[in-house]
Coordinates of C-alpha atoms in Angstrom, one line a residue:
X740 CA 38.7 -23.4 17.4
X741 CA 41.1 -25.8 15.8
X742 CA 40.8 -25.7 12.0
X743 CA 40.9 -29.5 11.6
X744 CA 38.1 -29.8 14.1
X745 CA 36.1 -27.1 12.3
X746 CA 36.5 -28.9 9.0
X747 CA 35.2 -32.2 10.6
X748 CA 32.2 -30.4 12.0
X749 CA 31.6 -28.8 8.6
X750 CA 31.7 -32.3 6.9
X751 CA 29.4 -33.8 9.5
X752 CA 26.9 -30.9 9.3
X753 CA 26.9 -31.1 5.5
X754 CA 26.2 -34.8 5.5
X755 CA 23.4 -34.4 8.1
X756 CA 21.9 -31.5 6.1
X757 CA 22.1 -33.4 2.8
X758 CA 20.4 -36.5 4.1
X759 CA 17.8 -35.0 6.3
X760 CA 16.5 -32.0 4.3
X761 CA 16.2 -33.6 0.9
X762 CA 14.1 -36.8 0.8
X763 CA 15.6 -39.9 -1.0
X764 CA 12.5 -40.4 -3.1
X765 CA 10.1 -37.7 -4.3
X766 CA 6.9 -37.4 -6.2
X767 CA 6.7 -38.0 -9.9
X768 CA 4.5 -35.8 -12.0
X769 CA 3.4 -38.8 -14.0
X770 CA 1.8 -40.3 -10.9
X771 CA -0.4 -37.3 -10.3
X772 CA -4.2 -37.9 -10.6
X773 CA -4.9 -35.5 -13.4
X774 CA -8.7 -35.6 -13.1
X775 CA -8.4 -34.7 -9.4
X776 CA -6.0 -31.9 -10.2
X777 CA -8.2 -30.4 -12.8
X778 CA -11.1 -30.5 -10.4
X779 CA -9.3 -28.0 -8.1
X780 CA -9.4 -24.2 -8.6
X781 CA -6.7 -22.9 -10.9
X782 CA -4.7 -21.1 -8.2
X783 CA -4.5 -24.3 -6.1
X784 CA -3.5 -26.4 -9.2
X785 CA -0.6 -24.0 -9.7
X786 CA 0.5 -24.2 -6.0
X787 CA 0.6 -28.0 -6.2
X788 CA 2.6 -28.1 -9.4
X789 CA 5.0 -25.5 -8.1
X790 CA 5.6 -27.5 -4.9
X791 CA 6.1 -30.8 -6.9
X792 CA 8.7 -29.1 -9.2
X793 CA 10.4 -27.6 -6.2
X794 CA 10.7 -31.0 -4.5
X795 CA 12.0 -32.5 -7.7
X796 CA 14.7 -29.8 -8.0
X797 CA 15.8 -30.2 -4.4
X798 CA 16.1 -34.0 -5.0
X799 CA 18.3 -33.4 -8.0
X800 CA 20.5 -31.1 -6.0
X801 CA 20.8 -33.8 -3.4
X802 CA 22.5 -36.1 -5.9
X803 CA 25.2 -33.4 -6.6
X804 CA 25.8 -32.4 -3.0
X805 CA 28.6 -34.6 -1.8
X806 CA 31.3 -33.2 0.6
X807 CA 34.9 -33.4 -0.6
X808 CA 38.3 -32.4 0.5
X809 CA 38.4 -29.9 -2.3
X810 CA 35.3 -28.2 -0.9
X811 CA 36.7 -28.2 2.6
X812 CA 39.9 -26.5 1.3
X813 CA 38.0 -23.9 -0.9
X814 CA 38.1 -20.2 -0.4
X815 CA 34.4 -20.3 0.4
X816 CA 34.8 -22.4 3.5
X817 CA 37.7 -20.3 4.7
X818 CA 35.6 -17.2 4.2
X819 CA 32.8 -18.9 6.1
X820 CA 35.0 -19.7 9.0
X821 CA 36.2 -16.1 9.1
X822 CA 32.6 -14.9 9.0
X823 CA 31.6 -17.2 11.9
X824 CA 34.5 -15.9 14.0
X825 CA 33.5 -12.4 13.3
X826 CA 29.9 -13.0 14.2
X827 CA 30.9 -14.6 17.5
X828 CA 32.9 -11.4 18.3
X829 CA 30.0 -9.3 17.1
X830 CA 27.4 -10.9 19.3
X831 CA 29.3 -11.3 22.5
X832 CA 29.3 -7.7 23.8
X833 CA 26.8 -5.1 24.8
X834 CA 29.5 -2.4 24.9
X835 CA 29.1 0.5 22.6
X836 CA 31.9 0.7 20.0
X837 CA 33.3 -2.8 20.1
X838 CA 31.3 -3.9 17.1
X839 CA 33.1 -1.4 15.0
X840 CA 36.2 -3.6 14.8
X841 CA 34.2 -6.7 13.7
X842 CA 33.6 -5.3 10.2
X843 CA 35.7 -6.5 7.2
X844 CA 39.2 -5.3 7.5
X845 CA 39.2 -3.8 4.0
X846 CA 36.8 -1.1 5.2
X847 CA 39.6 0.3 7.4
X848 CA 42.7 -0.7 5.5
X849 CA 44.6 2.4 4.2
X850 CA 46.1 2.0 0.7
X851 CA 49.7 2.7 -0.1
X852 CA 48.5 5.6 -2.3
X853 CA 48.5 9.4 -1.8
X854 CA 45.3 9.1 0.2
X855 CA 46.4 11.6 2.9
X856 CA 45.5 15.0 4.3
X857 CA 47.6 18.1 4.0
X858 CA 48.8 17.6 7.6
X859 CA 50.5 14.3 6.6
X860 CA 54.0 14.4 8.1
X861 CA 56.7 13.3 5.7
X862 CA 59.4 10.9 6.9
X863 CA 61.9 8.4 5.7
X864 CA 60.6 6.2 2.9
X865 CA 58.1 8.6 1.4
X866 CA 58.6 9.3 -2.3
X867 CA 57.9 12.8 -3.7
X868 CA 57.2 13.4 -7.4
X869 CA 58.2 16.9 -8.6
X870 CA 56.9 18.4 -11.9
X871 CA 59.0 21.4 -13.0
X872 CA 57.7 23.9 -15.6
X873 CA 59.3 26.9 -17.3
X874 CA 62.3 27.1 -19.6
X875 CA 63.2 23.5 -18.9
X876 CA 60.3 21.1 -18.1
X877 CA 61.2 18.1 -16.1
X878 CA 59.7 15.5 -13.8
X879 CA 61.5 13.4 -11.3
X880 CA 61.0 11.5 -8.0
X881 CA 63.0 11.9 -4.8
X882 CA 62.9 9.8 -1.6
X883 CA 63.1 11.1 1.9
X884 CA 66.4 10.0 3.4
X885 CA 66.9 8.8 6.9
X886 CA 68.3 12.2 8.0
X887 CA 65.0 13.9 6.8
X888 CA 66.5 15.4 3.7
X889 CA 65.7 15.1 -0.1
X890 CA 68.1 15.7 -3.0
X891 CA 66.8 18.1 -5.6
X892 CA 68.7 18.1 -9.0
X893 CA 70.5 21.4 -9.7
X894 CA 69.9 22.5 -6.1
X895 CA 71.1 19.8 -3.7
X896 CA 69.9 18.6 -0.3
X897 CA 67.1 20.4 1.6
X898 CA 65.7 19.3 4.9
X899 CA 62.0 18.6 5.3
X900 CA 62.2 16.7 8.6
X901 CA 59.1 17.2 10.7
X902 CA 57.3 19.1 7.9
X903 CA 53.8 18.1 6.8
X904 CA 53.0 17.7 3.1
X905 CA 51.8 21.3 2.7
X906 CA 54.8 22.8 4.4
X907 CA 57.3 20.6 2.4
X908 CA 55.5 21.5 -0.9
X909 CA 55.8 25.2 -0.2
X910 CA 59.5 24.9 0.8
X911 CA 60.3 23.0 -2.5
X912 CA 58.4 25.5 -4.6
X913 CA 60.1 28.5 -3.0
X914 CA 63.5 26.9 -3.4
X915 CA 63.0 26.4 -7.1
X916 CA 61.4 29.8 -7.7
X917 CA 64.4 31.5 -5.9
X918 CA 67.0 29.5 -7.8
X919 CA 65.4 29.6 -11.3
X920 CA 63.5 32.8 -12.3
X921 CA 60.2 32.0 -14.1
X922 CA 60.1 28.4 -13.0
X923 CA 57.1 26.7 -11.4
X924 CA 56.8 23.4 -9.8
X925 CA 53.9 21.1 -8.8
X926 CA 54.4 18.5 -5.9
X927 CA 52.6 15.2 -5.3
X928 CA 53.3 12.2 -3.2
X929 CA 54.1 9.1 -5.3
X930 CA 54.4 6.5 -2.6
X931 CA 53.8 6.4 1.1
X932 CA 56.3 4.8 3.5
X933 CA 55.5 1.8 5.7
X934 CA 55.6 2.4 9.4
X935 CA 56.1 0.0 12.3
X936 CA 54.0 0.4 15.4
X937 CA 53.7 -1.5 18.6
X938 CA 50.1 -2.2 19.8
X939 CA 49.8 -3.6 23.3
X940 CA 47.4 -3.7 26.3
X941 CA 43.8 -4.9 26.1
X942 CA 43.6 -5.8 22.4
X943 CA 42.8 -9.1 20.7
X944 CA 46.3 -9.6 19.1
X945 CA 49.0 -7.4 20.5
X946 CA 52.3 -7.1 18.7
X947 CA 54.5 -5.1 16.3
X948 CA 52.7 -4.3 13.0
X949 CA 53.8 -2.9 9.7
X950 CA 51.2 -0.4 8.4
X951 CA 50.9 2.1 5.7
X952 CA 52.3 5.5 6.5
X953 CA 48.9 7.2 6.4
X954 CA 47.3 4.9 9.0
X955 CA 45.6 6.3 12.0
X956 CA 44.7 4.9 15.4
X957 CA 41.4 3.3 14.4
X958 CA 43.0 1.5 11.5
X959 CA 45.8 0.2 13.8
X960 CA 43.2 -1.1 16.3
X961 CA 41.2 -2.8 13.6
X962 CA 44.3 -4.6 12.3
X963 CA 45.0 -6.1 15.7
X964 CA 41.4 -7.5 16.0
X965 CA 40.0 -4.6 18.0
X966 CA 39.7 -3.8 21.6
X967 CA 39.0 -6.7 24.0
X968 CA 36.0 -6.8 26.3
X969 CA 38.0 -5.6 29.2
X970 CA 39.8 -2.9 27.2
X971 CA 39.0 0.8 27.3
X972 CA 37.8 2.9 24.3
X973 CA 38.3 6.1 26.2
X974 CA 41.8 5.6 27.6
X975 CA 44.1 4.7 24.8
X976 CA 47.7 6.0 25.2
X977 CA 49.9 6.9 22.2
X978 CA 53.6 7.0 23.1
X979 CA 55.9 8.8 20.7
X980 CA 59.6 9.4 21.2
X981 CA 60.4 12.9 22.3
X982 CA 56.7 13.7 22.9
X983 CA 54.5 13.6 25.9
X984 CA 52.1 10.7 26.1
X985 CA 48.8 11.4 24.5
X986 CA 45.5 9.9 25.8
X987 CA 42.8 9.4 23.2
X988 CA 39.1 9.1 23.9
X989 CA 37.5 7.3 20.9
X990 CA 34.0 8.4 22.0
X991 CA 34.7 11.8 20.5
X992 CA 34.9 10.2 17.1
X993 CA 32.6 7.1 17.5
X994 CA 29.7 9.0 19.1
X995 CA 30.1 12.6 18.1
X996 CA 31.9 12.2 14.7
X997 CA 35.0 14.3 15.6
X998 CA 37.5 12.7 13.2
X999 CA 40.1 15.3 14.1
X1000 CA 40.4 13.6 17.5
X1001 CA 41.8 10.5 15.7
X1002 CA 45.6 11.0 15.4
X1003 CA 47.7 9.7 12.5
X1004 CA 50.6 7.4 13.4
X1005 CA 54.3 7.6 12.9
X1006 CA 56.9 4.8 12.8
X1007 CA 58.0 3.9 16.2
X1008 CA 54.8 4.8 17.9
X1009 CA 53.5 2.6 20.7
X1010 CA 49.8 2.2 21.4
X1011 CA 48.7 1.0 24.8
X1012 CA 45.0 0.2 25.4
X1013 CA 44.2 0.5 29.1
X1014 CA 41.7 -1.5 31.1
X1015 CA 38.1 -0.4 31.0
X1016 CA 36.8 1.8 33.8
X1017 CA 33.2 2.0 35.0
X1018 CA 30.5 0.5 32.7
X1019 CA 26.9 1.7 32.8
X1020 CA 24.0 0.3 30.8
X1021 CA 21.7 2.7 29.0
X1022 CA 18.6 0.5 28.9
X1023 CA 15.1 0.8 27.6
X1024 CA 14.0 4.3 26.6
X1025 CA 17.4 5.5 25.3
X1026 CA 18.0 5.9 21.5
X1027 CA 21.1 3.8 21.7
X1028 CA 20.7 0.9 24.1
X1029 CA 24.2 -0.3 25.1
X1030 CA 26.9 -0.4 27.8
X1031 CA 28.9 2.8 27.9
X1032 CA 32.2 3.5 29.6
X1033 CA 31.9 6.3 32.1
X1034 CA 34.9 8.3 33.3
X1035 CA 35.5 9.5 36.8
X1036 CA 33.4 12.6 37.5
X1037 CA 31.0 12.0 34.6
X1038 CA 27.3 12.1 35.5
X1039 CA 23.9 10.8 34.3
X1040 CA 23.6 13.7 31.8
X1041 CA 26.8 12.4 30.2
X1042 CA 25.3 9.0 29.8
X1043 CA 22.3 10.5 28.2
X1044 CA 24.5 12.3 25.7
X1045 CA 26.4 9.2 24.8
X1046 CA 23.2 7.2 24.3
X1047 CA 21.6 9.9 22.1
X1048 CA 19.0 11.0 24.5
X1049 CA 15.6 9.5 25.2
X1050 CA 13.1 8.2 22.8
X1051 CA 10.0 10.2 22.1
X1052 CA 7.6 7.6 23.5
X1053 CA 9.1 7.7 27.0
X1054 CA 8.4 10.1 29.9
X1055 CA 11.3 12.3 31.0
X1056 CA 9.9 13.0 34.5
X1057 CA 12.2 10.5 36.1
X1058 CA 14.6 7.7 35.4
X1059 CA 15.0 4.3 37.1
X1060 CA 18.5 3.2 38.2
X1061 CA 19.2 -0.4 39.0
X1062 CA 22.4 -1.0 41.1
X1063 CA 24.1 -4.1 42.4
X1064 CA 24.8 -3.4 46.0
X1065 CA 25.8 -5.8 48.7
X1066 CA 25.2 -8.9 46.6
X1067 CA 21.7 -7.8 45.5
X1068 CA 20.1 -5.6 43.0
X1069 CA 18.3 -2.5 44.3
X1070 CA 16.4 0.1 42.2
X1071 CA 15.4 3.7 42.8
X1072 CA 14.1 6.6 40.8
X1073 CA 16.0 9.8 40.0
X1074 CA 13.8 12.9 39.5
X1075 CA 14.3 15.1 36.4
X1076 CA 15.7 18.0 38.4
X1077 CA 18.5 15.8 40.0
X1078 CA 19.7 14.1 36.8
X1079 CA 22.4 16.7 36.1
X1080 CA 24.1 16.1 39.4
X1081 CA 23.7 12.4 39.7
X1082 CA 26.9 10.3 39.6
X1083 CA 26.7 6.7 38.3
X1084 CA 28.6 3.7 39.6
X1085 CA 30.1 0.7 37.9
X1086 CA 27.5 -1.7 36.5
X1087 CA 24.6 0.6 37.1
X1088 CA 21.7 0.2 34.7
X1089 CA 19.5 3.2 33.8
X1090 CA 16.0 2.9 32.3
X1091 CA 13.3 5.4 31.2
X1092 CA 9.6 4.8 31.6
X1093 CA 7.6 3.9 28.5
X1094 CA 4.9 6.3 27.6
X1095 CA 3.8 5.2 24.1
X1096 CA 1.1 7.2 22.4
X1097 CA -1.2 5.4 20.0
X1098 CA -4.6 5.7 18.4
X1099 CA -7.7 3.6 18.7
X1100 CA -11.0 3.9 16.8
X1101 CA -14.4 3.4 18.5
X1102 CA -17.5 3.3 16.4
X1103 CA -21.2 2.2 16.6
X1104 CA -23.6 3.1 19.3
X1105 CA -21.5 5.3 21.6
X1106 CA -22.2 9.0 22.1
X1107 CA -19.0 10.3 20.5
X1108 CA -17.6 7.8 18.0
X1109 CA -14.2 8.5 16.4
X1110 CA -10.5 8.2 16.8
X1111 CA -8.9 8.7 20.2
X1112 CA -5.3 9.0 21.3
X1113 CA -4.2 6.6 24.0
X1114 CA -1.2 6.1 26.2
X1115 CA 0.3 2.8 27.4
X1116 CA -1.8 3.0 30.5
X1117 CA -5.2 3.3 28.9
X1118 CA -7.7 0.4 29.2
X1119 CA -11.0 -0.5 27.7
X1120 CA -13.1 1.4 30.2
X1121 CA -11.1 4.5 29.6
X1122 CA -11.9 4.7 25.9
X1123 CA -15.6 3.9 26.5
X1124 CA -15.9 6.7 29.0
X1125 CA -13.9 9.1 26.8
X1126 CA -16.3 8.4 24.0
X1127 CA -19.2 9.4 26.2
X1128 CA -20.5 5.9 27.0
X1129 CA -23.3 4.0 25.3
X1130 CA -26.5 5.3 23.8
X1131 CA -29.8 3.7 25.0
X1132 CA -30.0 1.2 22.1
X1133 CA -26.4 0.0 22.4
X1134 CA -25.7 -3.8 22.9
X1135 CA -22.4 -4.0 24.7
X1136 CA -22.7 -7.8 25.0
X1137 CA -22.2 -7.8 21.2
X1138 CA -19.2 -5.5 21.2
X1139 CA -16.2 -6.3 19.0
X1140 CA -12.5 -5.5 19.4
X1141 CA -10.4 -6.0 16.2
X1142 CA -6.7 -6.2 16.7
X1143 CA -3.9 -6.6 14.1
X1144 CA -1.8 -9.0 16.1
X1145 CA -4.8 -11.4 16.3
X1146 CA -5.4 -11.1 12.6
X1147 CA -1.7 -11.8 11.9
X1148 CA -1.9 -15.0 14.0
X1149 CA -5.0 -16.2 12.1
X1150 CA -3.3 -15.5 8.8
X1151 CA -0.2 -17.3 9.9
X1152 CA -2.1 -20.4 10.9
X1153 CA -4.1 -20.5 7.6
X1154 CA -1.0 -20.0 5.5
X1155 CA 1.1 -22.7 7.2
X1156 CA -1.8 -25.2 7.1
X1157 CA -2.4 -24.5 3.4
X1158 CA 1.3 -24.9 2.6
X1159 CA 1.5 -28.2 4.6
X1160 CA -1.5 -29.6 2.7
X1161 CA 0.0 -28.6 -0.6
X1162 CA 3.3 -30.3 0.3
X1163 CA 1.3 -33.4 1.3
X1164 CA -0.5 -33.6 -2.1
X1165 CA 2.8 -33.0 -4.0
X1166 CA 4.5 -35.9 -2.1
X1167 CA 1.4 -38.2 -2.3
X1168 CA -0.3 -37.6 -5.6
X1169 CA -1.7 -41.1 -6.2
X1170 CA -5.4 -41.7 -5.9
X1171 CA -6.3 -38.4 -4.3
X1172 CA -9.4 -38.3 -6.5
X1173 CA -10.9 -41.3 -4.7
X1174 CA -12.7 -41.4 -1.4
X1175 CA -12.9 -38.0 0.2
X1176 CA -10.5 -36.1 -2.0
X1177 CA -13.2 -33.5 -2.6
X1178 CA -13.2 -32.8 1.1
X1179 CA -9.5 -32.0 0.8
X1180 CA -10.2 -29.7 -2.1
X1181 CA -12.8 -27.9 0.0
X1182 CA -10.4 -27.5 2.8
X1183 CA -7.8 -26.0 0.4
X1184 CA -10.3 -23.6 -1.0
X1185 CA -11.4 -22.4 2.4
X1186 CA -7.8 -21.9 3.5
X1187 CA -6.8 -20.2 0.3
X1188 CA -9.7 -17.7 0.5
X1189 CA -9.7 -17.3 4.3
X1190 CA -9.9 -13.6 5.3
X1191 CA -9.9 -13.3 9.1
X1192 CA -11.2 -10.2 10.8
X1193 CA -8.8 -10.4 13.8
X1194 CA -11.6 -10.2 16.4
X1195 CA -10.3 -10.3 20.0
X1196 CA -12.8 -11.5 22.5
X1197 CA -13.2 -8.8 25.2
X1198 CA -15.6 -7.5 27.8
X1199 CA -17.5 -4.2 27.1
X1200 CA -20.0 -3.9 30.0
X1201 CA -19.0 -0.8 32.0
X1202 CA -20.1 -2.2 35.4
X1203 CA -18.1 -5.4 34.9
X1204 CA -15.1 -3.5 33.6
X1205 CA -15.2 -1.2 36.7
X1206 CA -15.5 -4.1 39.2
X1207 CA -13.1 -6.6 37.6
X1208 CA -9.7 -5.2 36.6
X1209 CA -8.6 -8.4 34.8
X1210 CA -11.5 -7.9 32.3
X1211 CA -10.5 -4.2 31.8
X1212 CA -7.7 -5.0 29.3
X1213 CA -5.1 -2.6 28.0
X1214 CA -5.6 -1.2 24.5
X1215 CA -3.0 -1.4 21.7
X1216 CA -2.2 1.1 19.0
X1217 CA -4.5 0.5 16.0
X1218 CA -7.2 -1.3 17.9
X1219 CA -10.8 -0.9 16.5
X1220 CA -13.9 -1.1 18.7
X1221 CA -17.4 -1.5 17.4
X1222 CA -20.5 -1.4 19.6
X1223 CA -23.7 -2.6 17.8
X1224 CA -27.3 -1.9 18.6
X1225 CA -29.5 -4.5 20.2
X1226 CA -30.9 -7.1 17.8
X1227 CA -33.7 -9.6 18.5
X1228 CA -32.5 -12.0 15.8
X1229 CA -30.5 -15.2 15.7
X1230 CA -28.4 -15.8 12.6
X1231 CA -27.9 -19.2 10.9
X1232 CA -25.3 -19.6 8.2
X1233 CA -23.4 -22.4 6.5
X1234 CA -24.9 -25.6 5.2
X1235 CA -28.6 -24.9 5.7
X1236 CA -31.4 -24.6 3.2
X1237 CA -32.1 -20.9 3.8
X1238 CA -29.3 -19.1 5.5
X1239 CA -30.4 -15.9 7.3
X1240 CA -31.9 -14.8 10.5
X1241 CA -34.8 -15.8 12.7
X1242 CA -36.5 -14.0 15.6
X1243 CA -35.0 -14.9 19.0
X1244 CA -37.3 -17.0 21.1
X1245 CA -36.4 -17.6 24.8
X1246 CA -35.9 -21.3 25.4
X1247 CA -35.8 -22.3 21.7
X1248 CA -33.4 -25.2 20.9
X1249 CA -30.7 -25.4 18.4
X1250 CA -32.7 -27.7 16.2
X1251 CA -35.6 -25.2 16.1
X1252 CA -33.4 -22.5 14.7
X1253 CA -31.9 -25.0 12.1
X1254 CA -35.4 -26.1 11.0
X1255 CA -36.6 -22.5 10.6
X1256 CA -33.6 -22.0 8.3
X1257 CA -34.6 -24.8 6.0
X1258 CA -32.8 -27.7 7.7
X1259 CA -29.4 -29.1 6.9
X1260 CA -28.2 -29.6 3.3
X1261 CA -26.8 -32.9 2.2
X1262 CA -23.3 -31.4 2.5
X1263 CA -23.7 -30.4 6.1
X1264 CA -21.5 -31.9 8.8
X1265 CA -23.4 -34.5 10.9
X1266 CA -20.8 -34.2 13.6
X1267 CA -20.8 -30.7 15.0
X1268 CA -22.0 -27.1 14.7
X1269 CA -20.7 -23.8 16.1
X1270 CA -22.6 -21.3 18.2
X1271 CA -21.0 -17.9 18.4
X1272 CA -22.4 -15.7 21.2
X1273 CA -22.7 -11.9 20.6
X1274 CA -19.6 -11.4 22.7
X1275 CA -17.5 -13.6 20.4
X1276 CA -17.3 -16.7 22.6
X1277 CA -17.5 -19.8 20.4
X1278 CA -19.0 -23.2 21.4
X1279 CA -18.8 -26.4 19.4
X1280 CA -21.9 -28.5 19.7
X1281 CA -21.5 -32.2 19.1
X1282 CA -24.5 -33.5 16.9
X1283 CA -23.5 -37.1 16.2
X1284 CA -23.2 -40.4 18.0
X1285 CA -23.6 -40.8 21.7
X1286 CA -22.2 -37.4 22.4
X1287 CA -25.4 -35.7 21.1
X1288 CA -27.2 -37.3 24.1
X1289 CA -24.8 -36.0 26.6
X1290 CA -25.9 -32.7 28.2
X1291 CA -23.9 -29.9 26.5
X1292 CA -23.7 -26.5 28.0
X1293 CA -24.6 -23.8 25.5
X1294 CA -26.9 -20.8 25.2
X1295 CA -28.4 -19.0 22.3
X1296 CA -28.6 -15.3 22.9
X1297 CA -30.2 -12.5 20.8
X1298 CA -27.6 -11.7 18.2
X1299 CA -25.9 -15.2 18.3
X1300 CA -24.7 -16.9 15.1
X1301 CA -25.2 -20.6 14.4
X1302 CA -22.7 -21.9 11.9
X1303 CA -23.1 -25.3 10.2
X1304 CA -19.9 -26.4 8.5
X1305 CA -19.6 -28.7 5.6
X1306 CA -18.8 -32.4 6.0
X1307 CA -15.2 -32.7 4.9
X1308 CA -14.6 -36.4 5.6
X1309 CA -11.2 -37.9 6.0
X1310 CA -8.1 -38.4 3.8
X1311 CA -5.5 -41.0 4.7
X1312 CA -2.7 -39.4 6.7
X1313 CA -4.6 -36.2 7.4
X1314 CA -7.2 -35.4 10.0
X1315 CA -9.2 -32.9 8.0
X1316 CA -11.4 -32.0 10.9
X1317 CA -8.5 -31.1 13.2
X1318 CA -6.9 -29.2 10.3
X1319 CA -9.9 -27.0 9.6
X1320 CA -11.8 -26.8 12.9
X1321 CA -9.9 -23.6 14.0
X1322 CA -10.7 -22.1 10.7
X1323 CA -14.4 -23.0 10.9
X1324 CA -14.5 -21.4 14.4
X1325 CA -12.8 -18.3 13.1
X1326 CA -15.1 -18.2 10.1
X1327 CA -18.1 -18.3 12.4
X1328 CA -16.6 -15.6 14.5
X1329 CA -15.9 -13.5 11.4
X1330 CA -19.6 -13.9 10.3
X1331 CA -20.7 -12.8 13.7
X1332 CA -18.4 -9.8 13.6
X1333 CA -19.4 -8.7 10.1
X1334 CA -23.1 -9.2 10.9
X1335 CA -22.9 -7.0 14.0
X1336 CA -21.1 -4.3 12.1
X1337 CA -23.6 -4.3 9.2
X1338 CA -26.7 -4.7 11.4

């Protein structure tokens, strides 16, 4: 992307961000209704004040955030542009190994210091430091000349051409020991030469590069931006004068950690990255999900080695291969005993079958309650039968399934709703104490203290589960099932005079149960009530206006819970009923669940 165009985009995005995220006017702490604030619970007071301070700080930042040419030319922006370009490269490929070259270059850059192995081959430009001990101590540096020789004082020229550092050190030491009895020398490498290498083929930026003399193939590829999408990681040719071409397979190092397979470079080397060959995807079930390059003659077992084998939760009885053939995708299974001989083709995808093992708990009125292991294919009926089925007094219609994912969703809703209301109060602090501000305080308290059970409405009747597959749901790891005993009571909670239970009476109306519980309190909602059936299904019954005369379909079963919410009124700008209705429903469901467990 053109840098000028990038800067323009940066300027525009900064202006948009500054003017949209931070409001032009914010709340003032002086405008806050102190009496109303003090009427709220301490924890809610703290949340409101924190939010108001946060909004004020963000507003102050807005006054200081003005884009300038100085900012656009700063090192920070340039680093950000580099980061974006690297992320684009990082995210564009499924191929295993290409992301390696998207890291910061400093992680691969060799230093011009004696960071080398004993097999480092000396050449023109290297500087050797010699420490001489004995009758005459001395220290001096010598440079390797173009002809591969070095000049040693009092001795003359010796040739070290083609020798690695260990071999050259031994030669220098023996030369001095033979020439001067009782002398000893210590050899180190003071400076490393620069080398010029040509990198070409399928790389991001081919060309001639000057590198440190201790550079290896990986470092050279990193300097040139890495291997391109159509480049091979397994067919990289190093051409060296006077030597046979050497083909390098980077998988040996990148997958199996064989660093010895990565050669060091010499000045004049040419690196040629060939085009990629067959690509095969190791999909779900493999430890490393990615596209791998497969050489001619390699089989499915080789792909499994590259991908780190199969995960523990999958079955190894067979694998699924998806192949693009004659302009369409076809799939087929490969049995375990044929995997070793199966040859893959370009663009094949291989998947393993999921066989996740988990644990569920079933308690209550079943014959053998406890924890049971499940596979990904187990359903509700499987665990009921595995636990021996129900005892005579069981009430499957009142069964409960508690699931963590359901609980997480309820918590997320309550948290977000609470945070939105706190932000509203912080931005609109004037006169909240008037009207129905106490209704808002009640809503905040309910949200703050909301503790959902995570009940998931399910079917538990064995005959229904057997006849209707859609009701026989799959179980998740961590699910908890509770089967209560039969109860002949109906429970009434919320804003009634005497919350508790009454005996179930066939045909009794909603008002009869309310009256038996002491009637409605003055705080009770006159608009609606909730009826939670033993199976968890919740019905909102309208009790106000013309809607109460309309025939409403609801039943009160033995074990049902009638929940009367509080009248929360309205606050300008907020529909409190719409805000809290899902919480009231969930509270009623939680009451029913807890009652069935403790019954």
